[in-house]
Coordinates of C-alpha atoms in Angstrom, one line a residue:
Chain J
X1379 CA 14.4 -23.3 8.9
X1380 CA 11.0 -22.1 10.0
X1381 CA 10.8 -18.9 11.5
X1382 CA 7.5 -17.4 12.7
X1383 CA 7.6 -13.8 13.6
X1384 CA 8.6 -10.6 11.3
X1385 CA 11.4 -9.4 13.7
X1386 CA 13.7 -12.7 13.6
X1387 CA 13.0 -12.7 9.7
X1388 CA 14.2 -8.7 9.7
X1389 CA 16.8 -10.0 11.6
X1390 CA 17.8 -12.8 9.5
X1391 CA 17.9 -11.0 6.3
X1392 CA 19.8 -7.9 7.7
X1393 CA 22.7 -9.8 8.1
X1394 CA 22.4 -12.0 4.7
X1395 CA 22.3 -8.5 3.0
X1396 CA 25.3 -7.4 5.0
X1397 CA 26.7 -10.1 2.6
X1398 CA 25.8 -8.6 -0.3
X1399 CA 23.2 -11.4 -1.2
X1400 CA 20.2 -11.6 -3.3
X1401 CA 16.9 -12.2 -2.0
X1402 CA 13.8 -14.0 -3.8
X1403 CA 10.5 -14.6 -2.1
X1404 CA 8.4 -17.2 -2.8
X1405 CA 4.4 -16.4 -1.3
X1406 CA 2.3 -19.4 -0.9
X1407 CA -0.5 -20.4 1.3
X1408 CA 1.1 -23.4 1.9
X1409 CA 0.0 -27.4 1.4
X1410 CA 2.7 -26.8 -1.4
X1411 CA 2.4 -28.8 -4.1
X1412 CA 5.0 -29.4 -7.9
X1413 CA 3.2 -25.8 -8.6
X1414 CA 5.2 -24.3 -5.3
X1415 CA 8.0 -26.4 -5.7
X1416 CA 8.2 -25.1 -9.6
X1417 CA 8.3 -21.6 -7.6
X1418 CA 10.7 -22.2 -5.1
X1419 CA 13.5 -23.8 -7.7
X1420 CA 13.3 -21.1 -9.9
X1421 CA 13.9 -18.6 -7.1
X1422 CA 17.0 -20.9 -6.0
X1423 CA 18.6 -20.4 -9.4
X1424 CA 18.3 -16.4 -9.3
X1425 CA 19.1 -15.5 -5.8
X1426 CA 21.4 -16.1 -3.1
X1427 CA 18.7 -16.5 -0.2
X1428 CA 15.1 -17.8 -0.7
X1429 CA 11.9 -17.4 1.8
X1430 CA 9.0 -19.2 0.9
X1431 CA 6.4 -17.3 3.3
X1432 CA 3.8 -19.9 4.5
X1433 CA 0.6 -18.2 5.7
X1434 CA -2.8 -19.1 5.0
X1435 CA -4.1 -14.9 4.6
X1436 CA -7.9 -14.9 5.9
X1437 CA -8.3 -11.5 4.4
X1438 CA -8.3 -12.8 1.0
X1439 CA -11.4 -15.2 1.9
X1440 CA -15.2 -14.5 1.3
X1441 CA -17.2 -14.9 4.3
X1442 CA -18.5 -18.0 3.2
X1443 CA -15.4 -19.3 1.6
X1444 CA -13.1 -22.4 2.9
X1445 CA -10.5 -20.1 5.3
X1446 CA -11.5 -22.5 8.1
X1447 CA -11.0 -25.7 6.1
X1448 CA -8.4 -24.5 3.5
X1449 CA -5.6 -27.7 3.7
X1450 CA -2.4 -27.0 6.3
X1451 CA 0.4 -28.8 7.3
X1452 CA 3.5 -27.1 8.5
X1453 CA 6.3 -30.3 8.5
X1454 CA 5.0 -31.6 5.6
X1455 CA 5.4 -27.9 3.8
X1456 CA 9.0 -27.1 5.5
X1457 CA 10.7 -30.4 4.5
X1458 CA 9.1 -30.0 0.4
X1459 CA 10.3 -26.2 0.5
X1460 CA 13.3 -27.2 2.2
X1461 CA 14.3 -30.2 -0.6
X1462 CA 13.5 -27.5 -3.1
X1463 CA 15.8 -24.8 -2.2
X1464 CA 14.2 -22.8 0.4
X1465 CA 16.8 -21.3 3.0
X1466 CA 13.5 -19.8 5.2
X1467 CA 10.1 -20.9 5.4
X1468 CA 8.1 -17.5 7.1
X1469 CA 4.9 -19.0 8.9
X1470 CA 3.5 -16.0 10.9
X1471 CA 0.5 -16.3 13.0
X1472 CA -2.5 -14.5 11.8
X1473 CA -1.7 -12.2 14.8
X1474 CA 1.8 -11.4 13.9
X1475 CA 0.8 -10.3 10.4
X1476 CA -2.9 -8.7 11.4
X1477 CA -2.5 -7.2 14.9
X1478 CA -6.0 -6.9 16.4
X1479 CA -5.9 -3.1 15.1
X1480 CA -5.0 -3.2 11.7
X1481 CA -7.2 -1.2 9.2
X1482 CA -4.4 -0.9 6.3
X1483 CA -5.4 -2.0 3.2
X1484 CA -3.2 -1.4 -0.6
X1485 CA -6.6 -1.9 -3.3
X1486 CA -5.8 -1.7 -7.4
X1487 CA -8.8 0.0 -8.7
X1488 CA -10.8 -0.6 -11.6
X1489 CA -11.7 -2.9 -14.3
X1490 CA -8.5 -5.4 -13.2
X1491 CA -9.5 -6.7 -10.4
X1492 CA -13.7 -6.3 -10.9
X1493 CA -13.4 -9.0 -13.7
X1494 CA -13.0 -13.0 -13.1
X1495 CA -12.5 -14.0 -10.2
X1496 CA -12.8 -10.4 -9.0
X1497 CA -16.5 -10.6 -9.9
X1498 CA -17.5 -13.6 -7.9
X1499 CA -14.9 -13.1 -4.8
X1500 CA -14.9 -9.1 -4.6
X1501 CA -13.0 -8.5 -1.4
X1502 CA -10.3 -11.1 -2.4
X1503 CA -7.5 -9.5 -4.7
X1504 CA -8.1 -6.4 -2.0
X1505 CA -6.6 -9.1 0.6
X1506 CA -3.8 -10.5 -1.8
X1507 CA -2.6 -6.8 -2.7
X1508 CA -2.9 -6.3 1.4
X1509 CA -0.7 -9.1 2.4
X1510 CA 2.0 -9.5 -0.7
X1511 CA 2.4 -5.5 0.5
X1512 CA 2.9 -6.4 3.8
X1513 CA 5.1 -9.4 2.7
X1514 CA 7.1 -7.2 0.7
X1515 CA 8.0 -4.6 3.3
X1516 CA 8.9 -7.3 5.5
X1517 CA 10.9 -8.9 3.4
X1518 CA 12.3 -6.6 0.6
X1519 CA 12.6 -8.9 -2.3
X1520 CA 14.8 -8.5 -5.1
X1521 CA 12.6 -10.7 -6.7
X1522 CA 9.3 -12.3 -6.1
X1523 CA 7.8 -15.5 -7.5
X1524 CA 4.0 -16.5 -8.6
X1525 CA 2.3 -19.1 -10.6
X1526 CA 0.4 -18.3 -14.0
X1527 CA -2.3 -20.7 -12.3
X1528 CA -3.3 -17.2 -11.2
X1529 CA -3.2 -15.2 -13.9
X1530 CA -5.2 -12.2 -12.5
X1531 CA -3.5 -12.2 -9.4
X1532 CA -0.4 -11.4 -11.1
X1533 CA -1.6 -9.3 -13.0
X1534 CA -3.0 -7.4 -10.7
X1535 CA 0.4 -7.4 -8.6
X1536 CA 2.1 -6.4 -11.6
X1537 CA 0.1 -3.7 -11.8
X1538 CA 0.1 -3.1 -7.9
X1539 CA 4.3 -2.8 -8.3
X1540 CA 4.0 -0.3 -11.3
X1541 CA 1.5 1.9 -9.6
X1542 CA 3.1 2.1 -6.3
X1543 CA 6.7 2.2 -8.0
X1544 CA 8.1 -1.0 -6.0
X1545 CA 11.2 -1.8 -6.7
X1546 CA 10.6 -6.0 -7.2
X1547 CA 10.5 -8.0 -10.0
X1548 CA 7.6 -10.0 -10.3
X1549 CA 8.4 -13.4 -11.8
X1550 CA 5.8 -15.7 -13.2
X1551 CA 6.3 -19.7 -13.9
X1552 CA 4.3 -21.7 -15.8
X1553 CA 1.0 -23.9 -14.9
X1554 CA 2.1 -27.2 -13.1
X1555 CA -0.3 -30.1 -14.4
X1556 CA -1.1 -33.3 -13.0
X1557 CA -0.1 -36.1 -15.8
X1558 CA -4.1 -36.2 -17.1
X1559 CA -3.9 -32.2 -17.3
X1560 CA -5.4 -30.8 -13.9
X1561 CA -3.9 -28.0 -13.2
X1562 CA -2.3 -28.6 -9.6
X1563 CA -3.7 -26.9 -7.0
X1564 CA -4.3 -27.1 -3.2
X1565 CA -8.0 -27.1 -3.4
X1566 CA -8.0 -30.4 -5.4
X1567 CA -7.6 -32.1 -2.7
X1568 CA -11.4 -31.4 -1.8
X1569 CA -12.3 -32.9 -4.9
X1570 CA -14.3 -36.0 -4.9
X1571 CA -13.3 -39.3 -7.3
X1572 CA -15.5 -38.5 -9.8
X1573 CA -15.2 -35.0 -9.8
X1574 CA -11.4 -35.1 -9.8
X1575 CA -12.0 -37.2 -13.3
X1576 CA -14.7 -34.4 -14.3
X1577 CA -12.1 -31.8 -13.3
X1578 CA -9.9 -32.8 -16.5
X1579 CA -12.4 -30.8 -18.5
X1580 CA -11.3 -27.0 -17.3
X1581 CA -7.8 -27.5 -19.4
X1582 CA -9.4 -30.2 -22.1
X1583 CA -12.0 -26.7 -22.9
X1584 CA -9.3 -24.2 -22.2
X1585 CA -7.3 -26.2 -25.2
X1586 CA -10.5 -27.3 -27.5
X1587 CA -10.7 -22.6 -27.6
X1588 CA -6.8 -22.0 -27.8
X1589 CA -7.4 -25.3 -31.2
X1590 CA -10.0 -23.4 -32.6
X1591 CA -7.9 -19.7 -32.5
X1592 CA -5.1 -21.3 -34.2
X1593 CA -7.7 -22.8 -36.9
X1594 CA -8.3 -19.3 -37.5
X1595 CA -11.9 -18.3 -34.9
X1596 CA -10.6 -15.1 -34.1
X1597 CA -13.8 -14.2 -31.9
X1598 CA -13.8 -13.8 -28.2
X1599 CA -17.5 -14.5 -28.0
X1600 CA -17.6 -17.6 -30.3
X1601 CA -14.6 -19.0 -29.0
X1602 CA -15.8 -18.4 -25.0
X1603 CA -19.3 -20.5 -26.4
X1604 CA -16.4 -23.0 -27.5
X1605 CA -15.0 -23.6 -24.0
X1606 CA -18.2 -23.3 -22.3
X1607 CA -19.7 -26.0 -24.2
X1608 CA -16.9 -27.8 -23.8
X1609 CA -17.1 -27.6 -20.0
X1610 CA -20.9 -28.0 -19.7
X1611 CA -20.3 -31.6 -21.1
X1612 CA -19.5 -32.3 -17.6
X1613 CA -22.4 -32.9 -15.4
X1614 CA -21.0 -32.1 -12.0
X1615 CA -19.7 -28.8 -13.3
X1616 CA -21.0 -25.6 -12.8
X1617 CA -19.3 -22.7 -14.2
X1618 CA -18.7 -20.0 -12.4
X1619 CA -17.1 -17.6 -15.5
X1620 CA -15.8 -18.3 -18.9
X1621 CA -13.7 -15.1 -20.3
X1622 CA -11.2 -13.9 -22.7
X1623 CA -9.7 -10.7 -22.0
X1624 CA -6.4 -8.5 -22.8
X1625 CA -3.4 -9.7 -21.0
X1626 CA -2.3 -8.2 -18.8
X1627 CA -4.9 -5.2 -18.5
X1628 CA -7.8 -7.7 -18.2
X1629 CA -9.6 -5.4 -20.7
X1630 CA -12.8 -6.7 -22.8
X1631 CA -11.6 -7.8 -26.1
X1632 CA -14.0 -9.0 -29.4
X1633 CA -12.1 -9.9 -31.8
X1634 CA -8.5 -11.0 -30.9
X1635 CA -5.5 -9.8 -32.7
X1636 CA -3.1 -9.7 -29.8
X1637 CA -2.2 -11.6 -26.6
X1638 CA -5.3 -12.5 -24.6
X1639 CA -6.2 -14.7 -21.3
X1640 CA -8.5 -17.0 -21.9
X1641 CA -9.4 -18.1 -17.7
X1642 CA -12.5 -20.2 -16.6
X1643 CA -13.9 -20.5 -12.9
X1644 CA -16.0 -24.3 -12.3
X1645 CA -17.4 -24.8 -9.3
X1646 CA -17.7 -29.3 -8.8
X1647 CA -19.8 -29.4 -5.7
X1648 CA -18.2 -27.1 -3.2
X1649 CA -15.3 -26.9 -5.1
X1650 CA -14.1 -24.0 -7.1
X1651 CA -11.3 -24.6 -9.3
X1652 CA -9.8 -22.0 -11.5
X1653 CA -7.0 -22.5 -14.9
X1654 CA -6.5 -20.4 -17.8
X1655 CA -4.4 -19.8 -20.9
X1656 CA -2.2 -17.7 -22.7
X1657 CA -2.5 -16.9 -26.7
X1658 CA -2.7 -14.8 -29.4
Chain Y
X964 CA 20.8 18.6 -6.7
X965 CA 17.4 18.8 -8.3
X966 CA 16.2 15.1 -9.5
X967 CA 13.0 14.9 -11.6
X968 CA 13.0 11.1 -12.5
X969 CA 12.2 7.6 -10.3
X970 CA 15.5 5.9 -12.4
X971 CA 17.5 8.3 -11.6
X972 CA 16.7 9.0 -7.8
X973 CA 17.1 5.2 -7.6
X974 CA 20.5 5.0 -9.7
X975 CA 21.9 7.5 -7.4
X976 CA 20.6 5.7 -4.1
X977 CA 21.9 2.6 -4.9
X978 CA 25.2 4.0 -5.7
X979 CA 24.8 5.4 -1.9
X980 CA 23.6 2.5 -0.2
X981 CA 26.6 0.4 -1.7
X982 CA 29.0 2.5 0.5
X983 CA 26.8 1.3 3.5
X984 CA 25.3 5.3 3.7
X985 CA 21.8 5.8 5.5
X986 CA 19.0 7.6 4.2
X987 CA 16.3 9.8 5.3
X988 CA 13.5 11.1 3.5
X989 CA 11.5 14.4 4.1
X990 CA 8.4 14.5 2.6
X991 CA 7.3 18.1 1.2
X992 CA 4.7 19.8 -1.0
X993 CA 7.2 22.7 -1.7
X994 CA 7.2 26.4 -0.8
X995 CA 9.6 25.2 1.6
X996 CA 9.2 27.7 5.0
X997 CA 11.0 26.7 8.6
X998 CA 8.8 24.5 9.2
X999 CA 10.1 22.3 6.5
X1000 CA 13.5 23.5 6.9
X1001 CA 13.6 22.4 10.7
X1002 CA 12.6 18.9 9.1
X1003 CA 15.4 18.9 6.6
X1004 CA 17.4 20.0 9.4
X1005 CA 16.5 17.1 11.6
X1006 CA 17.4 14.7 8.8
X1007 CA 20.9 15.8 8.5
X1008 CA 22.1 15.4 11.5
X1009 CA 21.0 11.7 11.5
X1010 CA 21.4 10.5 8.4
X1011 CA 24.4 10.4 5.8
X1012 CA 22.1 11.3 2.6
X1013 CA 18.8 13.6 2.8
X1014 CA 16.1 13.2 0.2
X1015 CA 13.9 16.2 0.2
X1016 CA 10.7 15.4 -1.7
X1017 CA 9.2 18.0 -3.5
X1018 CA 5.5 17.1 -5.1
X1019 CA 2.5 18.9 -5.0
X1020 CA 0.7 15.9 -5.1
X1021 CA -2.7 16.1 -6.8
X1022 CA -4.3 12.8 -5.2
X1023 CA -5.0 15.1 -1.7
X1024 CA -6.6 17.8 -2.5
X1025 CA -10.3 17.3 -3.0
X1026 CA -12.4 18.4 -5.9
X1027 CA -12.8 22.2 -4.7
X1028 CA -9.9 22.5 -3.2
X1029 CA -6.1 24.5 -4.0
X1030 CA -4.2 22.4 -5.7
X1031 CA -4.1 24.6 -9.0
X1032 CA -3.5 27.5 -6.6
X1033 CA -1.3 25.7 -4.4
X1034 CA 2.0 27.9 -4.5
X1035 CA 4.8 26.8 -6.0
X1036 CA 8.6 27.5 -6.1
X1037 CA 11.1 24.8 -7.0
X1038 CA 14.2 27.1 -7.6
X1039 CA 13.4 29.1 -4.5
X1040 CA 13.3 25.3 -2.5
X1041 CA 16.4 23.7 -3.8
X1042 CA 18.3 26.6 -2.7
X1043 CA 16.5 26.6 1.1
X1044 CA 16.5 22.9 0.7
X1045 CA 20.2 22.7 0.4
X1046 CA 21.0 25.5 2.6
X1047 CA 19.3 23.7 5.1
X1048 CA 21.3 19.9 4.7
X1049 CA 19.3 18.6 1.6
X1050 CA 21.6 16.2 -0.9
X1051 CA 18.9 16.0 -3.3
X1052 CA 15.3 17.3 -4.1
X1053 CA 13.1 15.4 -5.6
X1054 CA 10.8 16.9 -8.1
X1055 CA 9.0 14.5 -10.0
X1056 CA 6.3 15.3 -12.6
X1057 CA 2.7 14.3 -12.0
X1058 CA 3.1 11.3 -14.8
X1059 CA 5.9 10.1 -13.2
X1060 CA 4.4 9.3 -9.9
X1061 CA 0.9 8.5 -11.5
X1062 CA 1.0 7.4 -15.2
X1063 CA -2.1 7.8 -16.7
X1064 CA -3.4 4.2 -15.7
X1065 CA -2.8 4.3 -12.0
X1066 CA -4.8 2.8 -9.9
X1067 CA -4.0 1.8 -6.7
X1068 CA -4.4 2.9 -3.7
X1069 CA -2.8 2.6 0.3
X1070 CA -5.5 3.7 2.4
X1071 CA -5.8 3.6 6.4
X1072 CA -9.2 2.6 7.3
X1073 CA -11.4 3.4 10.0
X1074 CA -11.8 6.1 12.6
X1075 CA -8.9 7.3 12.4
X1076 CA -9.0 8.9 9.2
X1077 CA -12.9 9.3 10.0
X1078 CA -12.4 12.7 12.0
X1079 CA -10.7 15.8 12.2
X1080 CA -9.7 16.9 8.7
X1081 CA -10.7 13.3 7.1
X1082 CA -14.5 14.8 7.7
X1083 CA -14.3 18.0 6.2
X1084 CA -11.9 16.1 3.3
X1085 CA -12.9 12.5 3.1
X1086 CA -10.5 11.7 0.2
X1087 CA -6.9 13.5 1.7
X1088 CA -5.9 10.9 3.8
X1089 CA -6.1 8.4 1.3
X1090 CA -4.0 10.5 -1.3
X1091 CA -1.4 11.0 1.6
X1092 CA -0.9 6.9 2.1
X1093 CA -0.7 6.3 -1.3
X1094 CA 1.6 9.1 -2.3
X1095 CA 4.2 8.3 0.8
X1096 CA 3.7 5.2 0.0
X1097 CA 5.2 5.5 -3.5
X1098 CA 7.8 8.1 -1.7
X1099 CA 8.7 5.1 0.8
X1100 CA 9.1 2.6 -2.3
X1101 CA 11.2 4.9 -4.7
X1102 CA 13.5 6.0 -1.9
X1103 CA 13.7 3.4 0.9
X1104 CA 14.5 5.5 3.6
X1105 CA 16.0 4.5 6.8
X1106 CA 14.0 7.4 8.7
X1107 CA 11.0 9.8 7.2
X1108 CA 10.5 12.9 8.8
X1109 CA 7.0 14.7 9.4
X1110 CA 5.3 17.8 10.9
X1111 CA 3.7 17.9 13.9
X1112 CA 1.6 20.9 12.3
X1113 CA 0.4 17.6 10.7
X1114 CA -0.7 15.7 14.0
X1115 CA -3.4 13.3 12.3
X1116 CA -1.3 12.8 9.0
X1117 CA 1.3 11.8 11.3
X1118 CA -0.5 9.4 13.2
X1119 CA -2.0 8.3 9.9
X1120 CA 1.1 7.4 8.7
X1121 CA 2.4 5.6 11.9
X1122 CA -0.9 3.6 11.7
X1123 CA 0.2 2.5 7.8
X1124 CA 4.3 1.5 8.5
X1125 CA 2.6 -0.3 11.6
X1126 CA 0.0 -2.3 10.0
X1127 CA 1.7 -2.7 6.2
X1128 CA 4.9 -3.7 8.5
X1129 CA 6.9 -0.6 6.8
X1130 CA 10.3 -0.9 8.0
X1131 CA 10.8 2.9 8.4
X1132 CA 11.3 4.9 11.2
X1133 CA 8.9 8.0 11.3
X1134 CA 10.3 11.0 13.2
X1135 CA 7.8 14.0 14.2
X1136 CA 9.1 17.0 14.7
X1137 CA 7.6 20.4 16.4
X1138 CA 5.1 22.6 15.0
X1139 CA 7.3 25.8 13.7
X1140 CA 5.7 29.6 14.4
X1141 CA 6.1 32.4 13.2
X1142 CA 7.0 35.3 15.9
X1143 CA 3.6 36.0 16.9
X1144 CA 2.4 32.2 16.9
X1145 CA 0.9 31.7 14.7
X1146 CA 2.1 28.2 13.1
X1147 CA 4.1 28.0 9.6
X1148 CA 2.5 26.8 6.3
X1149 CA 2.6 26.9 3.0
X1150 CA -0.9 28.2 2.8
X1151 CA -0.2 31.5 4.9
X1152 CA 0.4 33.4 2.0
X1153 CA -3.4 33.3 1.0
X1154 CA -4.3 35.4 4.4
X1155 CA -4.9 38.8 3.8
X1156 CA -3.6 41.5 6.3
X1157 CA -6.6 41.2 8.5
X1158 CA -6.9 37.6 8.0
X1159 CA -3.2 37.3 8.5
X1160 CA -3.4 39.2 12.2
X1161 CA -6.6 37.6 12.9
X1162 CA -5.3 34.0 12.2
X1163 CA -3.2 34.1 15.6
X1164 CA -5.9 33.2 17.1
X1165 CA -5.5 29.3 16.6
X1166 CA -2.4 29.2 18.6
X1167 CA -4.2 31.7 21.1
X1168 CA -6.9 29.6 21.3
X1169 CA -5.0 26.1 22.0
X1170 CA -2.8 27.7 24.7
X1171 CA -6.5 29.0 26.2
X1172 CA -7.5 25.2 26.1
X1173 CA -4.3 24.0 27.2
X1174 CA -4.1 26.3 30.5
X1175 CA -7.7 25.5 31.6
X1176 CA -6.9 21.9 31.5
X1177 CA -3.5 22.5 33.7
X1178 CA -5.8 24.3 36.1
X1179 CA -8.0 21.5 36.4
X1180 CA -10.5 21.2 33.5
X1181 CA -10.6 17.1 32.6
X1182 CA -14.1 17.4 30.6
X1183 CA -13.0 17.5 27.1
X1184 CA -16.2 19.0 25.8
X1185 CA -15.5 21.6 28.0
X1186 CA -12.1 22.7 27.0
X1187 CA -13.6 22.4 23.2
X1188 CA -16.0 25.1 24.4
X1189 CA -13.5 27.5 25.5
X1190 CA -11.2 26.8 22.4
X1191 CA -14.3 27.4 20.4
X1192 CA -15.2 30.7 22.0
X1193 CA -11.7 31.8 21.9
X1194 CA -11.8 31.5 17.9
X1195 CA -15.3 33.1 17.8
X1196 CA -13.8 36.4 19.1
X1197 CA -12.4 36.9 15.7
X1198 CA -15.1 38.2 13.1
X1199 CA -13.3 36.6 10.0
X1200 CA -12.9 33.3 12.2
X1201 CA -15.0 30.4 10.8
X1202 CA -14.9 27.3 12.3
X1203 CA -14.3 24.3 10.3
X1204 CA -14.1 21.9 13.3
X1205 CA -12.8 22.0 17.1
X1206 CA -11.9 18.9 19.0
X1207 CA -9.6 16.8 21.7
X1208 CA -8.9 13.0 20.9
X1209 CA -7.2 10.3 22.2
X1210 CA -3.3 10.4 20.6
X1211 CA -2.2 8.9 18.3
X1212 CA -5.3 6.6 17.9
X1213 CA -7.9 9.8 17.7
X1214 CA -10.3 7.9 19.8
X1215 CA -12.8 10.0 20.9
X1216 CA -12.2 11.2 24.9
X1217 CA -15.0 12.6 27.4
X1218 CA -12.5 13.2 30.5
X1219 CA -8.8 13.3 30.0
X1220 CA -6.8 10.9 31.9
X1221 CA -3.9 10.7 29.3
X1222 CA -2.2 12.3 26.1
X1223 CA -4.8 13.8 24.1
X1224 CA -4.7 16.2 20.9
X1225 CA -6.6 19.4 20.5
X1226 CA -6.9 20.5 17.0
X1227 CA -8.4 23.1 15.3
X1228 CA -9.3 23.8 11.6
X1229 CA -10.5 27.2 10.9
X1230 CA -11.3 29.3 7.5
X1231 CA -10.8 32.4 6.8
X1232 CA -12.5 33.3 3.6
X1233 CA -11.1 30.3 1.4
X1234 CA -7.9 29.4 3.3
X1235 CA -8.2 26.7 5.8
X1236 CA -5.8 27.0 8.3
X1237 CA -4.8 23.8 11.4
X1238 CA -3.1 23.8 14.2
X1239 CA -2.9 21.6 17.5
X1240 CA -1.2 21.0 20.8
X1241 CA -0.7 17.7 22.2
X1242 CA -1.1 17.5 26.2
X1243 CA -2.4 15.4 29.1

């Protein structure tokens, strides 16, 4: 069932928790791929009623990013969610979420959200926080479900939950990957032949680093040189960043002796595709 | 019932909202006078559990402001507090509403927390969103109850559950005075005795403003003049600002064709003192 505008979805979920049931949201911008439909299972086990919200947020887009041209297909989207365990699928306009007056923003501060992808896209987690708040209070979650694809983004809505004292539980699933190890994503569709082959390299350098930890390289600078190198093999990549960090404060780290996030950035042409890992 | 903790306001909620019980929420910095009681009192009659918040909350005051001096009285409150319809204050500890790595903020952009008191204190409005914000999380309230003392924070707030898509019911309810008008707050007991007779003449003032404009005086710049010259009388009077907006979106207004606000912020040695009338 698609529903498009906050009061039928208030409506909706009113009566489910009349019921007593459990509700899990799913956020996506859509063109869902195995990554969304990894989301959307996992929130059929845990809950009694499942919304995937559907909504391509322009507020989380650069000026000169790809809002315009960012992949959409409704039908398509419903019937996947739908065959995954979605009761709702929550497609707003950009009106009904935004109306032409809103100046509302929720911002985490600090060192989180100024690092990665936070550097090169500086209004963006400022958007995400924005619209998962807004998504929450129209919602009202028990629990809520995001990809590790995005590590900073969660880790920033974790943060955003703590700070503000929401009462959600933020789930995080595992990377989906394409057989040859791309991690799935809707932007890949942009990707030309050859630099959906070239694309292989973000998790083949993300692993070559996480190889060289566990032979014993214990240094965030050496073993960011590792992955870069790796990735600059490559000729149609560009890379945008290359960092190791603390997970989940995104702090700087030198030498590693607990659990870090190693995440990379490549731009291939146009194209900016992001992955990262989890050791330590 | 005094409650200090964010578990245990919660625990106890929960417990109420299973028996299908409403809540409303009354957001105070303590030192509880009638104003706050006739809030409280509000709350009980439509509600079936009242949450008075008690929090001096340090996030909107600005850097040389009271918020060391700010008065405080917590034994004094819960017993007006419960005298007055209050099933439980809540009187949390600065950690526990911001641990020491909080960072994020709700904050209502634009003009509207542009003028008026967000001039003279650029950062209070922004401590106000993010501290009800928490308040709205931790507690859930069906209905939140406000001070029209408080005109722009109230249509601050109305502007956030609006845009965030809040799904909480703000009531406003009407400025409390004492006997000789001048209106209740917290930070009367600052005034000295001269202060304290002079400072009627905000209310005095307002209802000068108020009458010219029911005798026929639309120019808004106008009726600021005689409001100013009003407050001028008094020698220990000093202006902070004097002005009539648009209500509730504080646009500004040359001739008044519908609801405006006249407020008024004036100091008399260190304590700033508001006060407003909504007409038109």
């Amino acid at each position: 069932m698609i529903i498009t505008t906050i009061s039928e979805l208030r409506n909706y979920l009113h009566n489910q928790r009349l019921q007593g049931k459990t509700v899990g949201l799913v956020p996506t911008m859509g063109y869902l791929h195995d990554g969304h439909l990894s989301l959307i299972r996992a929130a059929r086990k845990e809950n009694n009623v499942v919304v995937v919200s559907d909504f391509v947020n322009p507020t989380q887009f650069g000026p000169n990013e790809d809002f315009a041209t960012y992949p959409r297909d409704i039908e398509r989207d419903a019937k996947l969610a739908t065959d995954a365990g979605a009761d709702v699928i929550f497609h707003p306009s950009v009106e009904e979420m935004y109306p032409t007056d809103s100046s509302t923003i929720v911002e985490v501060e600090g060192n989180i959200t100024k690092v990665l992808c936070g550097a090169s896209r500086p209004t963006h987690f400022k958007g995400v926080t924005t619209v998962v708040s807004m998504l929450f209070n129209i919602v009202q979650p028990d629990k809520a479900y995001f990809g590790q694809k995005d590590a900073q983004q969660a880790a920033v809505l974790m943060k955003m939950i703590n700070d503000l004292h929401m009462n959600i539980e933020l789930i995080t699933c595992p990377i989906v990957r394409e057989s040859d190890g791309l991690a799935m994503s809707s932007r890949n569709t942009y990707l030309s032949v050859e630099e959906r082959k070239q694309a292989v390299v973000l998790n083949q350098a993300l692993k070559a680093g996480k190889d060289a930890f566990e032979k014993g390289e214990k240094e965030a600078s050496k073993l960011v040189k590792i992955i870069s190198n790796k990735i600059n093999e490559m000729p149609l990549a560009e890379i945008d960043y290359v960092n190791i960090l603390d997970f989940p404060s995104l702090a700087p780290v030198s030498k590693i002796e607990k659990e870090v996030l190693a995440a990379v950035a490549v731009k291939f042409g146009k194209t900016r595709l992001i992955d990262n890992v989890i050791f330590g």
